CSV table of C-alpha atoms and ligand atoms in Angstrom, one decimal:
chain,number,residue,atom,x,y,z
A,1116,MET,CA,-25.8,-10.6,26.6
A,1117,LYS,CA,-22.9,-12.4,28.6
A,1118,ASN,CA,-19.8,-12.4,27.4
A,1119,THR,CA,-19.5,-15.9,27.4
A,1120,GLU,CA,-22.6,-16.2,25.1
A,1121,PHE,CA,-21.4,-13.6,22.4
A,1122,ALA,CA,-17.8,-15.3,22.1
A,1123,HIS,CA,-19.9,-19.0,22.1
A,1124,LYS,CA,-22.1,-17.2,19.1
A,1125,LEU,CA,-19.3,-15.8,17.1
A,1126,ILE,CA,-17.9,-19.2,17.3
A,1127,ASN,CA,-20.3,-21.3,16.5
A,1128,TRP,CA,-21.1,-18.6,13.1
A,1129,TYR,CA,-17.8,-18.7,12.6
A,1130,LYS,CA,-16.9,-22.6,12.0
A,1131,ILE,CA,-19.8,-22.5,9.8
A,1132,LYS,CA,-19.4,-19.6,7.4
A,1133,LYS,CA,-15.5,-18.7,7.8
A,1134,ARG,CA,-13.3,-18.9,4.5
A,1135,ASP,CA,-10.4,-21.5,3.9
A,1136,LEU,CA,-7.5,-19.4,3.9
A,1137,PRO,CA,-4.3,-20.6,3.2
A,1138,TRP,CA,-2.5,-18.8,6.6
A,1139,ARG,CA,-5.7,-20.1,8.2
A,1140,HIS,CA,-3.7,-23.6,8.1
A,1141,THR,CA,-0.6,-22.1,9.6
A,1142,GLN,CA,1.1,-21.2,13.2
A,1143,ASP,CA,4.2,-20.3,11.3
A,1144,PRO,CA,4.5,-16.6,12.5
A,1145,TYR,CA,5.9,-15.2,8.9
A,1146,ARG,CA,3.2,-16.5,6.9
A,1147,ILE,CA,0.5,-14.6,9.2
A,1148,TRP,CA,2.5,-11.8,9.9
A,1149,LEU,CA,2.5,-12.0,5.9
A,1150,SER,CA,-1.0,-11.9,5.7
A,1151,GLU,CA,-2.3,-9.5,8.0
A,1152,ILE,CA,0.6,-6.9,6.3
A,1153,ILE,CA,-1.1,-7.6,3.2
A,1154,LEU,CA,-4.4,-8.1,4.4
A,1155,GLN,CA,-4.4,-4.3,6.4
A,1156,GLN,CA,-4.3,-2.7,2.8
A,1157,THR,CA,-6.7,-5.2,0.8
A,1158,ARG,CA,-9.4,-7.2,0.6
A,1159,VAL,CA,-9.0,-11.2,1.0
A,1160,ALA,CA,-9.3,-11.9,-2.8
A,1161,GLN,CA,-6.9,-8.7,-4.1
A,1162,GLY,CA,-4.5,-9.7,-1.1
A,1163,LEU,CA,-4.6,-13.2,-1.8
A,1164,PRO,CA,-2.5,-13.3,-4.9
A,1165,TYR,CA,0.3,-10.8,-3.4
A,1166,TYR,CA,0.2,-13.5,-0.6
A,1167,MET,CA,0.9,-17.0,-2.7
A,1168,LYS,CA,3.6,-14.9,-4.4
A,1169,PHE,CA,5.5,-14.2,-1.3
A,1170,ILE,CA,4.9,-17.0,-0.1
A,1171,GLU,CA,5.7,-18.7,-3.5
A,1172,ASN,CA,9.4,-16.8,-3.5
A,1173,TYR,CA,10.2,-16.4,-0.2
A,1174,PRO,CA,8.5,-19.8,1.4
A,1175,THR,CA,10.7,-18.6,4.9
A,1176,ILE,CA,11.8,-15.4,6.8
A,1177,GLN,CA,15.4,-16.2,6.0
A,1178,ASP,CA,14.2,-15.8,2.1
A,1179,LEU,CA,12.3,-13.0,2.4
A,1180,ALA,CA,15.4,-11.9,4.2
A,1181,LYS,CA,18.3,-12.6,1.4
A,1182,ALA,CA,15.6,-10.9,-1.1
A,1183,SER,CA,16.9,-7.2,-3.0
A,1184,GLU,CA,14.3,-4.6,-1.3
A,1185,ALA,CA,13.9,-3.8,-5.4
A,1186,GLU,CA,12.3,-7.6,-5.7
A,1187,VAL,CA,10.3,-7.0,-3.0
A,1188,LEU,CA,8.8,-4.2,-3.7
A,1189,ARG,CA,8.2,-5.4,-7.0
A,1190,LEU,CA,6.1,-8.2,-6.1
A,1191,TRP,CA,4.1,-5.5,-3.4
A,1192,GLN,CA,3.6,-3.6,-6.8
A,1193,GLY,CA,0.1,-2.6,-6.8
A,1194,LEU,CA,-0.6,-3.1,-3.2
A,1195,GLY,CA,0.5,0.9,-1.8
A,1196,TYR,CA,2.2,1.5,1.6
A,1197,TYR,CA,5.3,0.4,0.2
A,1198,SER,CA,6.9,1.4,3.2
A,1199,ARG,CA,5.5,-2.1,4.5
A,1200,ALA,CA,7.0,-4.0,2.6
A,1201,ARG,CA,10.1,-2.1,3.2
A,1202,ASN,CA,9.9,-2.6,6.5
A,1203,MET,CA,8.8,-5.9,6.5
A,1204,HIS,CA,11.9,-6.8,4.8
A,1205,PHE,CA,13.7,-5.0,6.8
A,1206,THR,CA,12.2,-6.8,10.1
A,1207,ALA,CA,12.8,-9.9,8.3
A,1208,GLN,CA,16.4,-9.3,8.0
A,1209,PHE,CA,16.6,-8.1,11.8
A,1210,VAL,CA,15.1,-11.2,12.6
A,1211,THR,CA,17.5,-13.5,11.0
A,1212,HIS,CA,20.9,-12.1,12.2
A,1213,GLN,CA,20.2,-10.5,14.7
A,1214,LEU,CA,17.4,-12.8,16.5
A,1215,SER,CA,19.5,-16.0,15.1
A,1216,GLY,CA,16.2,-16.8,12.5
A,1217,ILE,CA,13.5,-16.8,15.7
A,1218,PHE,CA,10.6,-14.9,15.5
A,1219,PRO,CA,9.2,-13.3,19.1
A,1220,ASN,CA,6.7,-15.2,20.5
A,1221,ASN,CA,4.7,-12.5,22.8
A,1222,TYR,CA,2.8,-9.7,21.7
A,1223,LEU,CA,5.4,-7.2,23.6
A,1224,GLU,CA,8.8,-8.6,22.1
A,1225,ILE,CA,6.6,-8.7,18.5
A,1226,LYS,CA,5.8,-5.4,18.7
A,1227,LYS,CA,9.7,-4.0,19.0
A,1228,LEU,CA,10.1,-4.9,15.4
A,1229,LYS,CA,10.0,-2.4,12.9
A,1230,GLY,CA,6.7,-2.0,11.4
A,1231,ILE,CA,4.6,-3.9,13.6
A,1232,GLY,CA,2.0,-2.2,15.6
A,1233,ASP,CA,-0.7,-3.2,17.8
A,1234,TYR,CA,-2.8,-5.1,16.0
A,1235,THR,CA,-0.1,-6.9,14.1
A,1236,ALA,CA,1.3,-7.7,17.0
A,1237,SER,CA,-1.7,-9.5,18.9
A,1238,ALA,CA,-2.6,-11.4,15.5
A,1239,ILE,CA,0.9,-12.6,15.2
A,1240,SER,CA,0.8,-13.7,19.5
A,1241,SER,CA,-2.5,-15.4,19.1
A,1242,PHE,CA,-2.9,-16.9,15.5
A,1243,ALA,CA,1.0,-18.2,16.2
A,1244,PHE,CA,1.5,-18.7,19.6
A,1245,GLY,CA,-2.1,-18.8,21.6
A,1246,GLU,CA,-1.4,-15.5,23.7
A,1247,ARG,CA,-4.7,-14.5,24.9
A,1248,LYS,CA,-4.2,-10.8,23.5
A,1249,ALA,CA,-7.7,-9.8,21.5
A,1250,VAL,CA,-7.5,-8.3,18.2
A,1251,LEU,CA,-8.7,-4.9,17.2
A,1252,ASP,CA,-9.0,-4.3,13.9
A,1253,GLY,CA,-11.2,-2.1,12.0
A,1254,ASN,CA,-13.7,-5.3,11.6
A,1255,VAL,CA,-13.9,-5.6,15.0
A,1256,PHE,CA,-14.6,-2.2,16.2
A,1257,ARG,CA,-17.8,-2.3,14.2
A,1258,VAL,CA,-19.2,-5.0,15.5
A,1259,LEU,CA,-18.5,-4.0,19.0
A,1260,SER,CA,-19.7,-0.8,18.9
A,1261,ARG,CA,-23.0,-2.5,17.0
A,1262,VAL,CA,-23.9,-4.7,19.1
A,1263,PHE,CA,-23.0,-3.3,22.9
A,1264,GLY,CA,-24.0,0.7,21.5
A,1265,ILE,CA,-20.3,1.9,22.8
A,1266,THR,CA,-20.4,5.2,21.1
A,1267,ASP,CA,-16.7,6.5,21.7
A,1268,ASP,CA,-14.7,7.7,18.7
A,1269,ILE,CA,-12.7,5.0,17.9
A,1270,SER,CA,-10.0,7.4,16.3
A,1271,SER,CA,-9.4,8.8,19.7
A,1272,THR,CA,-6.7,8.0,22.2
A,1273,THR,CA,-9.4,7.0,24.4
A,1274,GLY,CA,-11.5,5.4,22.5
A,1275,LYS,CA,-9.0,3.0,21.2
A,1276,LYS,CA,-8.2,2.2,24.7
A,1277,LYS,CA,-11.9,1.7,26.1
A,1278,PHE,CA,-12.7,-0.9,22.7
A,1279,ALA,CA,-9.6,-2.4,23.9
A,1280,GLN,CA,-10.2,-3.3,27.0
A,1281,ILE,CA,-14.0,-4.6,26.6
A,1282,ALA,CA,-12.6,-6.4,23.7
A,1283,GLN,CA,-9.9,-8.3,26.1
A,1284,ASP,CA,-12.6,-8.9,29.0
A,1285,LEU,CA,-14.8,-10.5,26.0
A,1286,LEU,CA,-11.6,-12.9,25.1
A,1287,PRO,CA,-13.4,-16.5,26.0
A,1288,LYS,CA,-10.7,-18.5,28.0
A,1289,ASP,CA,-10.3,-21.3,25.6
A,1290,GLU,CA,-10.3,-20.7,22.0
A,1291,SER,CA,-9.4,-16.9,22.2
A,1292,PRO,CA,-7.5,-17.5,18.6
A,1293,THR,CA,-10.2,-19.1,17.1
A,1294,TYR,CA,-12.3,-16.2,18.6
A,1295,ASN,CA,-10.3,-13.3,17.4
A,1296,GLN,CA,-10.2,-14.9,14.2
A,1297,ALA,CA,-14.3,-15.4,14.5
A,1298,ILE,CA,-15.0,-11.6,14.9
A,1299,MET,CA,-12.6,-9.7,12.2
A,1300,GLU,CA,-14.8,-12.6,9.8
A,1301,PHE,CA,-17.8,-11.7,10.9
A,1302,GLY,CA,-17.1,-8.1,10.6
A,1303,ALA,CA,-15.4,-8.9,7.6
A,1304,LEU,CA,-18.6,-11.1,5.9
A,1305,HIS,CA,-22.2,-10.5,8.1
A,1306,CYS,CA,-22.2,-6.9,10.2
A,1307,ILE,CA,-20.4,-4.5,6.8
A,1308,PRO,CA,-19.9,-1.7,6.9
A,1309,LYS,CA,-23.4,-1.1,4.6
A,1310,ASN,CA,-26.6,-2.7,4.4
A,1311,PRO,CA,-25.3,-5.7,7.2
A,1312,ASP,CA,-28.4,-8.6,7.0
A,1313,CYS,CA,-29.8,-8.3,10.4
A,1314,ASN,CA,-32.8,-10.4,9.7
A,1315,ASN,CA,-30.7,-12.9,9.2
A,1316,CYS,CA,-28.1,-12.6,12.1
A,1317,THR,CA,-26.6,-14.2,14.9
A,1318,PHE,CA,-27.5,-11.3,17.5
A,1319,SER,CA,-30.1,-10.5,15.7
A,1320,GLY,CA,-32.7,-8.7,18.7
A,1321,ASN,CA,-29.7,-8.5,21.2
A,1322,CYS,CA,-28.3,-6.0,18.6
A,1323,TYR,CA,-28.3,-2.5,20.4
A,1324,ALA,CA,-27.4,-1.1,16.9
A,1325,GLU,CA,-30.3,-3.5,15.6
A,1326,THR,CA,-32.8,-2.1,17.9
A,1327,HIS,CA,-31.5,1.7,18.1
A,1328,LYS,CA,-31.7,1.7,14.1
A,1329,GLN,CA,-28.2,2.9,14.3
A,1330,GLN,CA,-26.5,0.6,12.2
A,1331,ALA,CA,-24.8,3.3,9.7
A,1332,GLU,CA,-24.1,5.8,12.7
A,1333,LEU,CA,-21.7,3.0,14.5
A,1334,PRO,CA,-18.9,3.2,14.4
A,1335,ILE,CA,-18.1,6.3,15.5
A,1336,LYS,CA,-14.9,7.9,13.6
A,1337,ILE,CA,-14.7,11.4,13.8
A,1338,LYS,CA,-11.1,12.1,12.9
A,1339,LYS,CA,-10.9,13.6,9.1
A,1340,VAL,CA,-8.0,12.4,7.1
A,1341,LYS,CA,-6.6,15.2,5.1
A,1342,THR,CA,-5.9,14.7,1.7
A,1343,LYS,CA,-3.2,16.5,-0.5
A,1344,THR,CA,-3.5,17.3,-3.9
A,1345,ARG,CA,-0.1,17.2,-5.4
A,1346,HIS,CA,0.4,18.1,-9.4
A,1347,PHE,CA,3.4,16.0,-11.3
A,1348,LEU,CA,5.1,16.6,-14.5
A,1349,TYR,CA,6.7,13.5,-15.7
A,1350,ILE,CA,9.7,14.0,-18.0
A,1351,ILE,CA,9.8,10.7,-20.3
A,1352,PHE,CA,13.1,10.6,-22.0
A,1353,GLN,CA,13.0,8.2,-24.6
A,1354,TYR,CA,16.3,6.4,-26.9
A,1355,LYS,CA,15.3,3.8,-29.2
A,1356,ASN,CA,13.7,1.4,-26.6
A,1357,GLN,CA,15.0,2.7,-23.6
A,1358,LEU,CA,13.7,4.6,-21.4
A,1359,MET,CA,15.3,7.0,-18.7
A,1360,LEU,CA,13.9,6.5,-14.8
A,1361,LYS,CA,14.9,7.3,-11.7
A,1362,GLU,CA,14.7,5.6,-8.1
A,1363,ARG,CA,12.7,7.5,-5.8
A,1364,THR,CA,14.6,8.0,-2.5
A,1365,GLU,CA,13.3,10.9,-0.8
A,1366,LYS,CA,11.3,10.4,2.4
A,1367,ASP,CA,8.6,10.5,0.2
A,1368,ILE,CA,5.3,8.6,-1.4
A,1369,TRP,CA,6.9,5.4,-3.2
A,1370,LYS,CA,10.4,5.2,-1.7
A,1371,GLY,CA,12.4,3.0,-3.3
A,1372,LEU,CA,10.1,2.7,-6.2
A,1373,TYR,CA,11.4,4.0,-10.0
A,1374,ASP,CA,9.6,6.6,-11.8
A,1375,PHE,CA,10.7,9.5,-14.7
A,1376,PRO,CA,12.9,12.5,-14.2
A,1377,LEU,CA,9.7,14.3,-12.4
A,1378,TYR,CA,9.0,18.0,-11.9
A,1379,GLU,CA,6.7,19.0,-8.8
A,1380,GLN,CA,4.7,21.7,-9.7
A,1381,ASN,CA,2.7,23.5,-7.6
A,1382,SER,CA,-1.0,23.2,-9.9
A,1383,THR,CA,-1.1,22.0,-13.3
A,1384,GLN,CA,0.5,23.3,-15.9
A,1385,ASN,CA,0.1,24.1,-19.1
A,1386,ILE,CA,1.5,23.1,-22.2
A,1387,ALA,CA,2.5,27.1,-22.8
A,1388,ILE,CA,4.9,27.3,-19.7
A,1389,LEU,CA,6.6,23.9,-20.2
A,1390,GLN,CA,9.7,25.1,-21.2
A,1391,THR,CA,9.9,27.3,-18.3
A,1392,ILE,CA,9.9,24.4,-16.2
A,1393,TYR,CA,12.1,22.5,-18.0
A,1394,GLU,CA,15.1,24.6,-18.2
A,1395,GLU,CA,14.9,24.9,-14.9
A,1396,THR,CA,14.9,21.0,-14.4
A,1397,ILE,CA,17.9,20.3,-16.4
A,1398,LYS,CA,20.0,24.0,-16.0
A,1399,GLN,CA,19.4,26.2,-19.1
A,1400,GLU,CA,20.8,23.2,-21.1
A,1401,LEU,CA,18.0,23.5,-23.6
A,1402,SER,CA,17.3,27.1,-24.6
A,1403,HIS,CA,14.0,27.0,-27.2
A,1404,PHE,CA,10.9,25.8,-27.3
A,1405,MET,CA,8.6,25.7,-30.1
A,1406,ILE,CA,5.2,26.1,-29.2
A,1407,GLY,CA,2.6,25.9,-32.2
A,1408,LYS,CA,4.4,24.1,-34.3
A,1409,LYS,CA,3.3,20.4,-35.2
A,1410,ILE,CA,7.0,18.9,-33.7
A,1411,GLN,CA,7.8,20.5,-30.5
A,1412,VAL,CA,11.4,20.7,-30.1
A,1413,PHE,CA,14.0,22.1,-27.1
A,1414,SER,CA,17.1,23.1,-28.3
A,1415,ASN,CA,20.9,24.4,-28.0
A,1416,GLN,CA,23.9,23.3,-29.4
A,1417,GLU,CA,24.4,19.9,-27.7
A,1418,PHE,CA,21.1,19.2,-27.5
A,1419,ARG,CA,18.0,18.6,-29.4
A,1420,PHE,CA,14.9,16.7,-28.0
A,1421,GLU,CA,11.6,16.0,-29.9
A,1422,VAL,CA,8.6,16.3,-28.1
A,1423,LYS,CA,6.7,12.8,-29.1
A,1424,LYS,CA,3.7,13.0,-26.9
A,1425,ILE,CA,2.2,15.3,-24.2
A,1426,SER,CA,-0.4,13.1,-22.3
A,1427,GLY,CA,-3.8,15.0,-21.1
A,1428,ILE,CA,-3.5,14.9,-16.8
A,1429,VAL,CA,-3.8,11.6,-14.9
A,1430,LYS,CA,-5.6,11.9,-11.7
A,1431,HIS,CA,-4.8,9.2,-9.3
A,1432,LEU,CA,-5.7,8.5,-5.9
A,1433,LEU,CA,-3.6,7.6,-2.8
A,1434,SER,CA,-5.1,7.1,0.5
A,1435,HIS,CA,-3.9,10.7,1.9
A,1436,GLN,CA,-3.1,12.0,-1.3
A,1437,LYS,CA,-4.7,13.0,-5.3
A,1438,ILE,CA,-2.4,13.7,-7.7
A,1439,TYR,CA,-2.7,15.0,-10.8
A,1440,ALA,CA,-0.1,13.7,-13.8
A,1441,GLN,CA,1.3,15.4,-17.0
A,1442,PHE,CA,3.4,12.4,-18.7
A,1443,LEU,CA,5.8,15.0,-21.8
A,1444,VAL,CA,7.7,12.2,-24.0
A,1445,LEU,CA,10.8,13.6,-25.8
A,1446,ASP,CA,13.1,11.4,-28.1
A,1447,ILE,CA,16.3,11.8,-27.7
A,1448,PRO,CA,17.5,11.1,-31.8
A,1449,ASN,CA,21.4,10.4,-30.8
A,1450,GLN,CA,23.2,8.5,-28.4
A,1451,THR,CA,26.6,11.3,-27.6
A,1452,ILE,CA,23.7,13.1,-24.9
A,1453,PHE,CA,22.8,10.0,-23.0
A,1454,GLN,CA,25.1,9.9,-20.7
A,1455,LYS,CA,25.6,13.9,-19.9
A,1456,LEU,CA,21.7,13.3,-19.4
A,1457,GLU,CA,22.1,10.5,-17.1
A,1458,THR,CA,24.8,12.4,-15.0
A,1459,LYS,CA,22.6,15.7,-15.0
A,1460,LEU,CA,19.0,14.4,-13.4
A,1461,SER,CA,21.0,11.1,-11.5
A,1462,ALA,CA,18.9,8.8,-13.6
A,1463,GLN,CA,19.7,5.8,-15.8
A,1464,PHE,CA,17.8,4.4,-19.4
A,1465,TYR,CA,16.8,1.5,-18.8
A,1466,PRO,CA,15.4,-1.4,-22.3
A,1467,PHE,CA,11.6,-2.2,-21.7
A,1468,GLU,CA,12.5,-5.5,-20.9
A,1469,THR,CA,14.6,-4.2,-17.7
A,1470,ILE,CA,11.5,-1.6,-17.0
A,1471,GLU,CA,9.2,-4.2,-16.5
A,1472,ASN,CA,10.9,-5.9,-13.7
A,1473,LEU,CA,11.7,-2.7,-11.8
A,1474,PRO,CA,9.4,-1.9,-9.3
A,1475,LYS,CA,7.0,1.0,-9.9
A,1476,PRO,CA,4.3,2.7,-8.4
A,1477,ILE,CA,1.0,1.7,-10.2
A,1478,LEU,CA,0.8,5.2,-11.6
A,1479,ILE,CA,3.8,4.5,-13.8
A,1480,ALA,CA,3.2,1.0,-14.5
A,1481,ASP,CA,-0.5,2.1,-15.8
A,1482,TYR,CA,1.0,4.0,-18.2
A,1483,LEU,CA,3.7,2.8,-19.4
A,1484,LYS,CA,1.6,-0.5,-19.7
A,1485,LYS,CA,-0.7,1.8,-22.2
A,1486,HIS,CA,2.2,3.5,-24.2
A,1487,PHE,CA,5.0,1.7,-24.3
A,1488,PHE,CA,4.2,-2.2,-23.8
B,1649,SF4,S1,-27.5,-7.4,14.2
B,1649,SF4,FE1,-27.2,-6.4,12.6
B,1649,SF4,S2,-25.8,-4.5,13.3
B,1649,SF4,FE2,-26.1,-5.9,14.7
B,1649,SF4,S3,-24.3,-7.7,15.3
B,1649,SF4,FE3,-25.9,-8.3,13.3
B,1649,SF4,S4,-25.6,-7.3,10.9
B,1649,SF4,FE4,-24.5,-6.3,12.6
């Protein structure tokens, strides 16, 4: 099959089967950029409401630049990969203040922006500015490797280079933005990872994977992502309708989001050793933890807390991390220790209504929804 025939078939398929999506009706680089960043981590059905929410709240890049990081993260809540939202916010401010609000109009300049890699730069330059630049995402890797029988590892540098060259060679002279949309859409809707519909495919009879029955093997991806396991013990201090939360400022997952004072353990502990952990956490201020009674109490002369609730272990999966979390709710019976605790733990008490508006990891938002709101 000739390159022109491949492109022609794809574009014809696309014109009939494409989904009507809002970012396909615009050439505004900001909106295209936003859609691409959202779609890097989620499917269209889940990503669309986020896109609409962002556009409603921040119709222009200047509006996004004006927002606070916490507001942006709150809108992003649930999408994961929060560094992408932080980078987008940073770049919106950079374009607004350093580039006089003018988004760069070519691949090389776009790629210099923080948080924008090869794929996103190609997509923006193609869809917003019509640059003849091939996009290469997971869908494109799959379609190319299957149709043309390319067996290079898509996670290797050499494999990526080879695919990039082939993708660029296949780009038609005219209609390259439509072609780019078409190949991604074809991978997303027709040549899907499992059980693609080869019998009703525009490439049936011309496809390597179909002929050699290698749909399940292609594309080849050798590198395995390592998963890290972590054990979190969250201490939730409650005073009436206020809970203590803390902004995550470390270079770690969920930076800029709010969770409870956290003690990270090497493994999930059982209740019998919570005392030790707790005493370490707030440095000897609490000296006593009675176990085996109906109400367990941490106390010394200054502090006295009732343990209201201890959750079971909650498993939470991220792309590269497996988190086992346990929540311990402590009731604060009087206000005198309120500020002392805030200072000691560098955290703050917030009323429920305010907590609702803080950006939080889904693990925390779900827990709060189930037990407090
Ligand atoms: S024939 Fe099957 S494997 Fe080949 S492009 Fe079509 S759907 Fe994909």
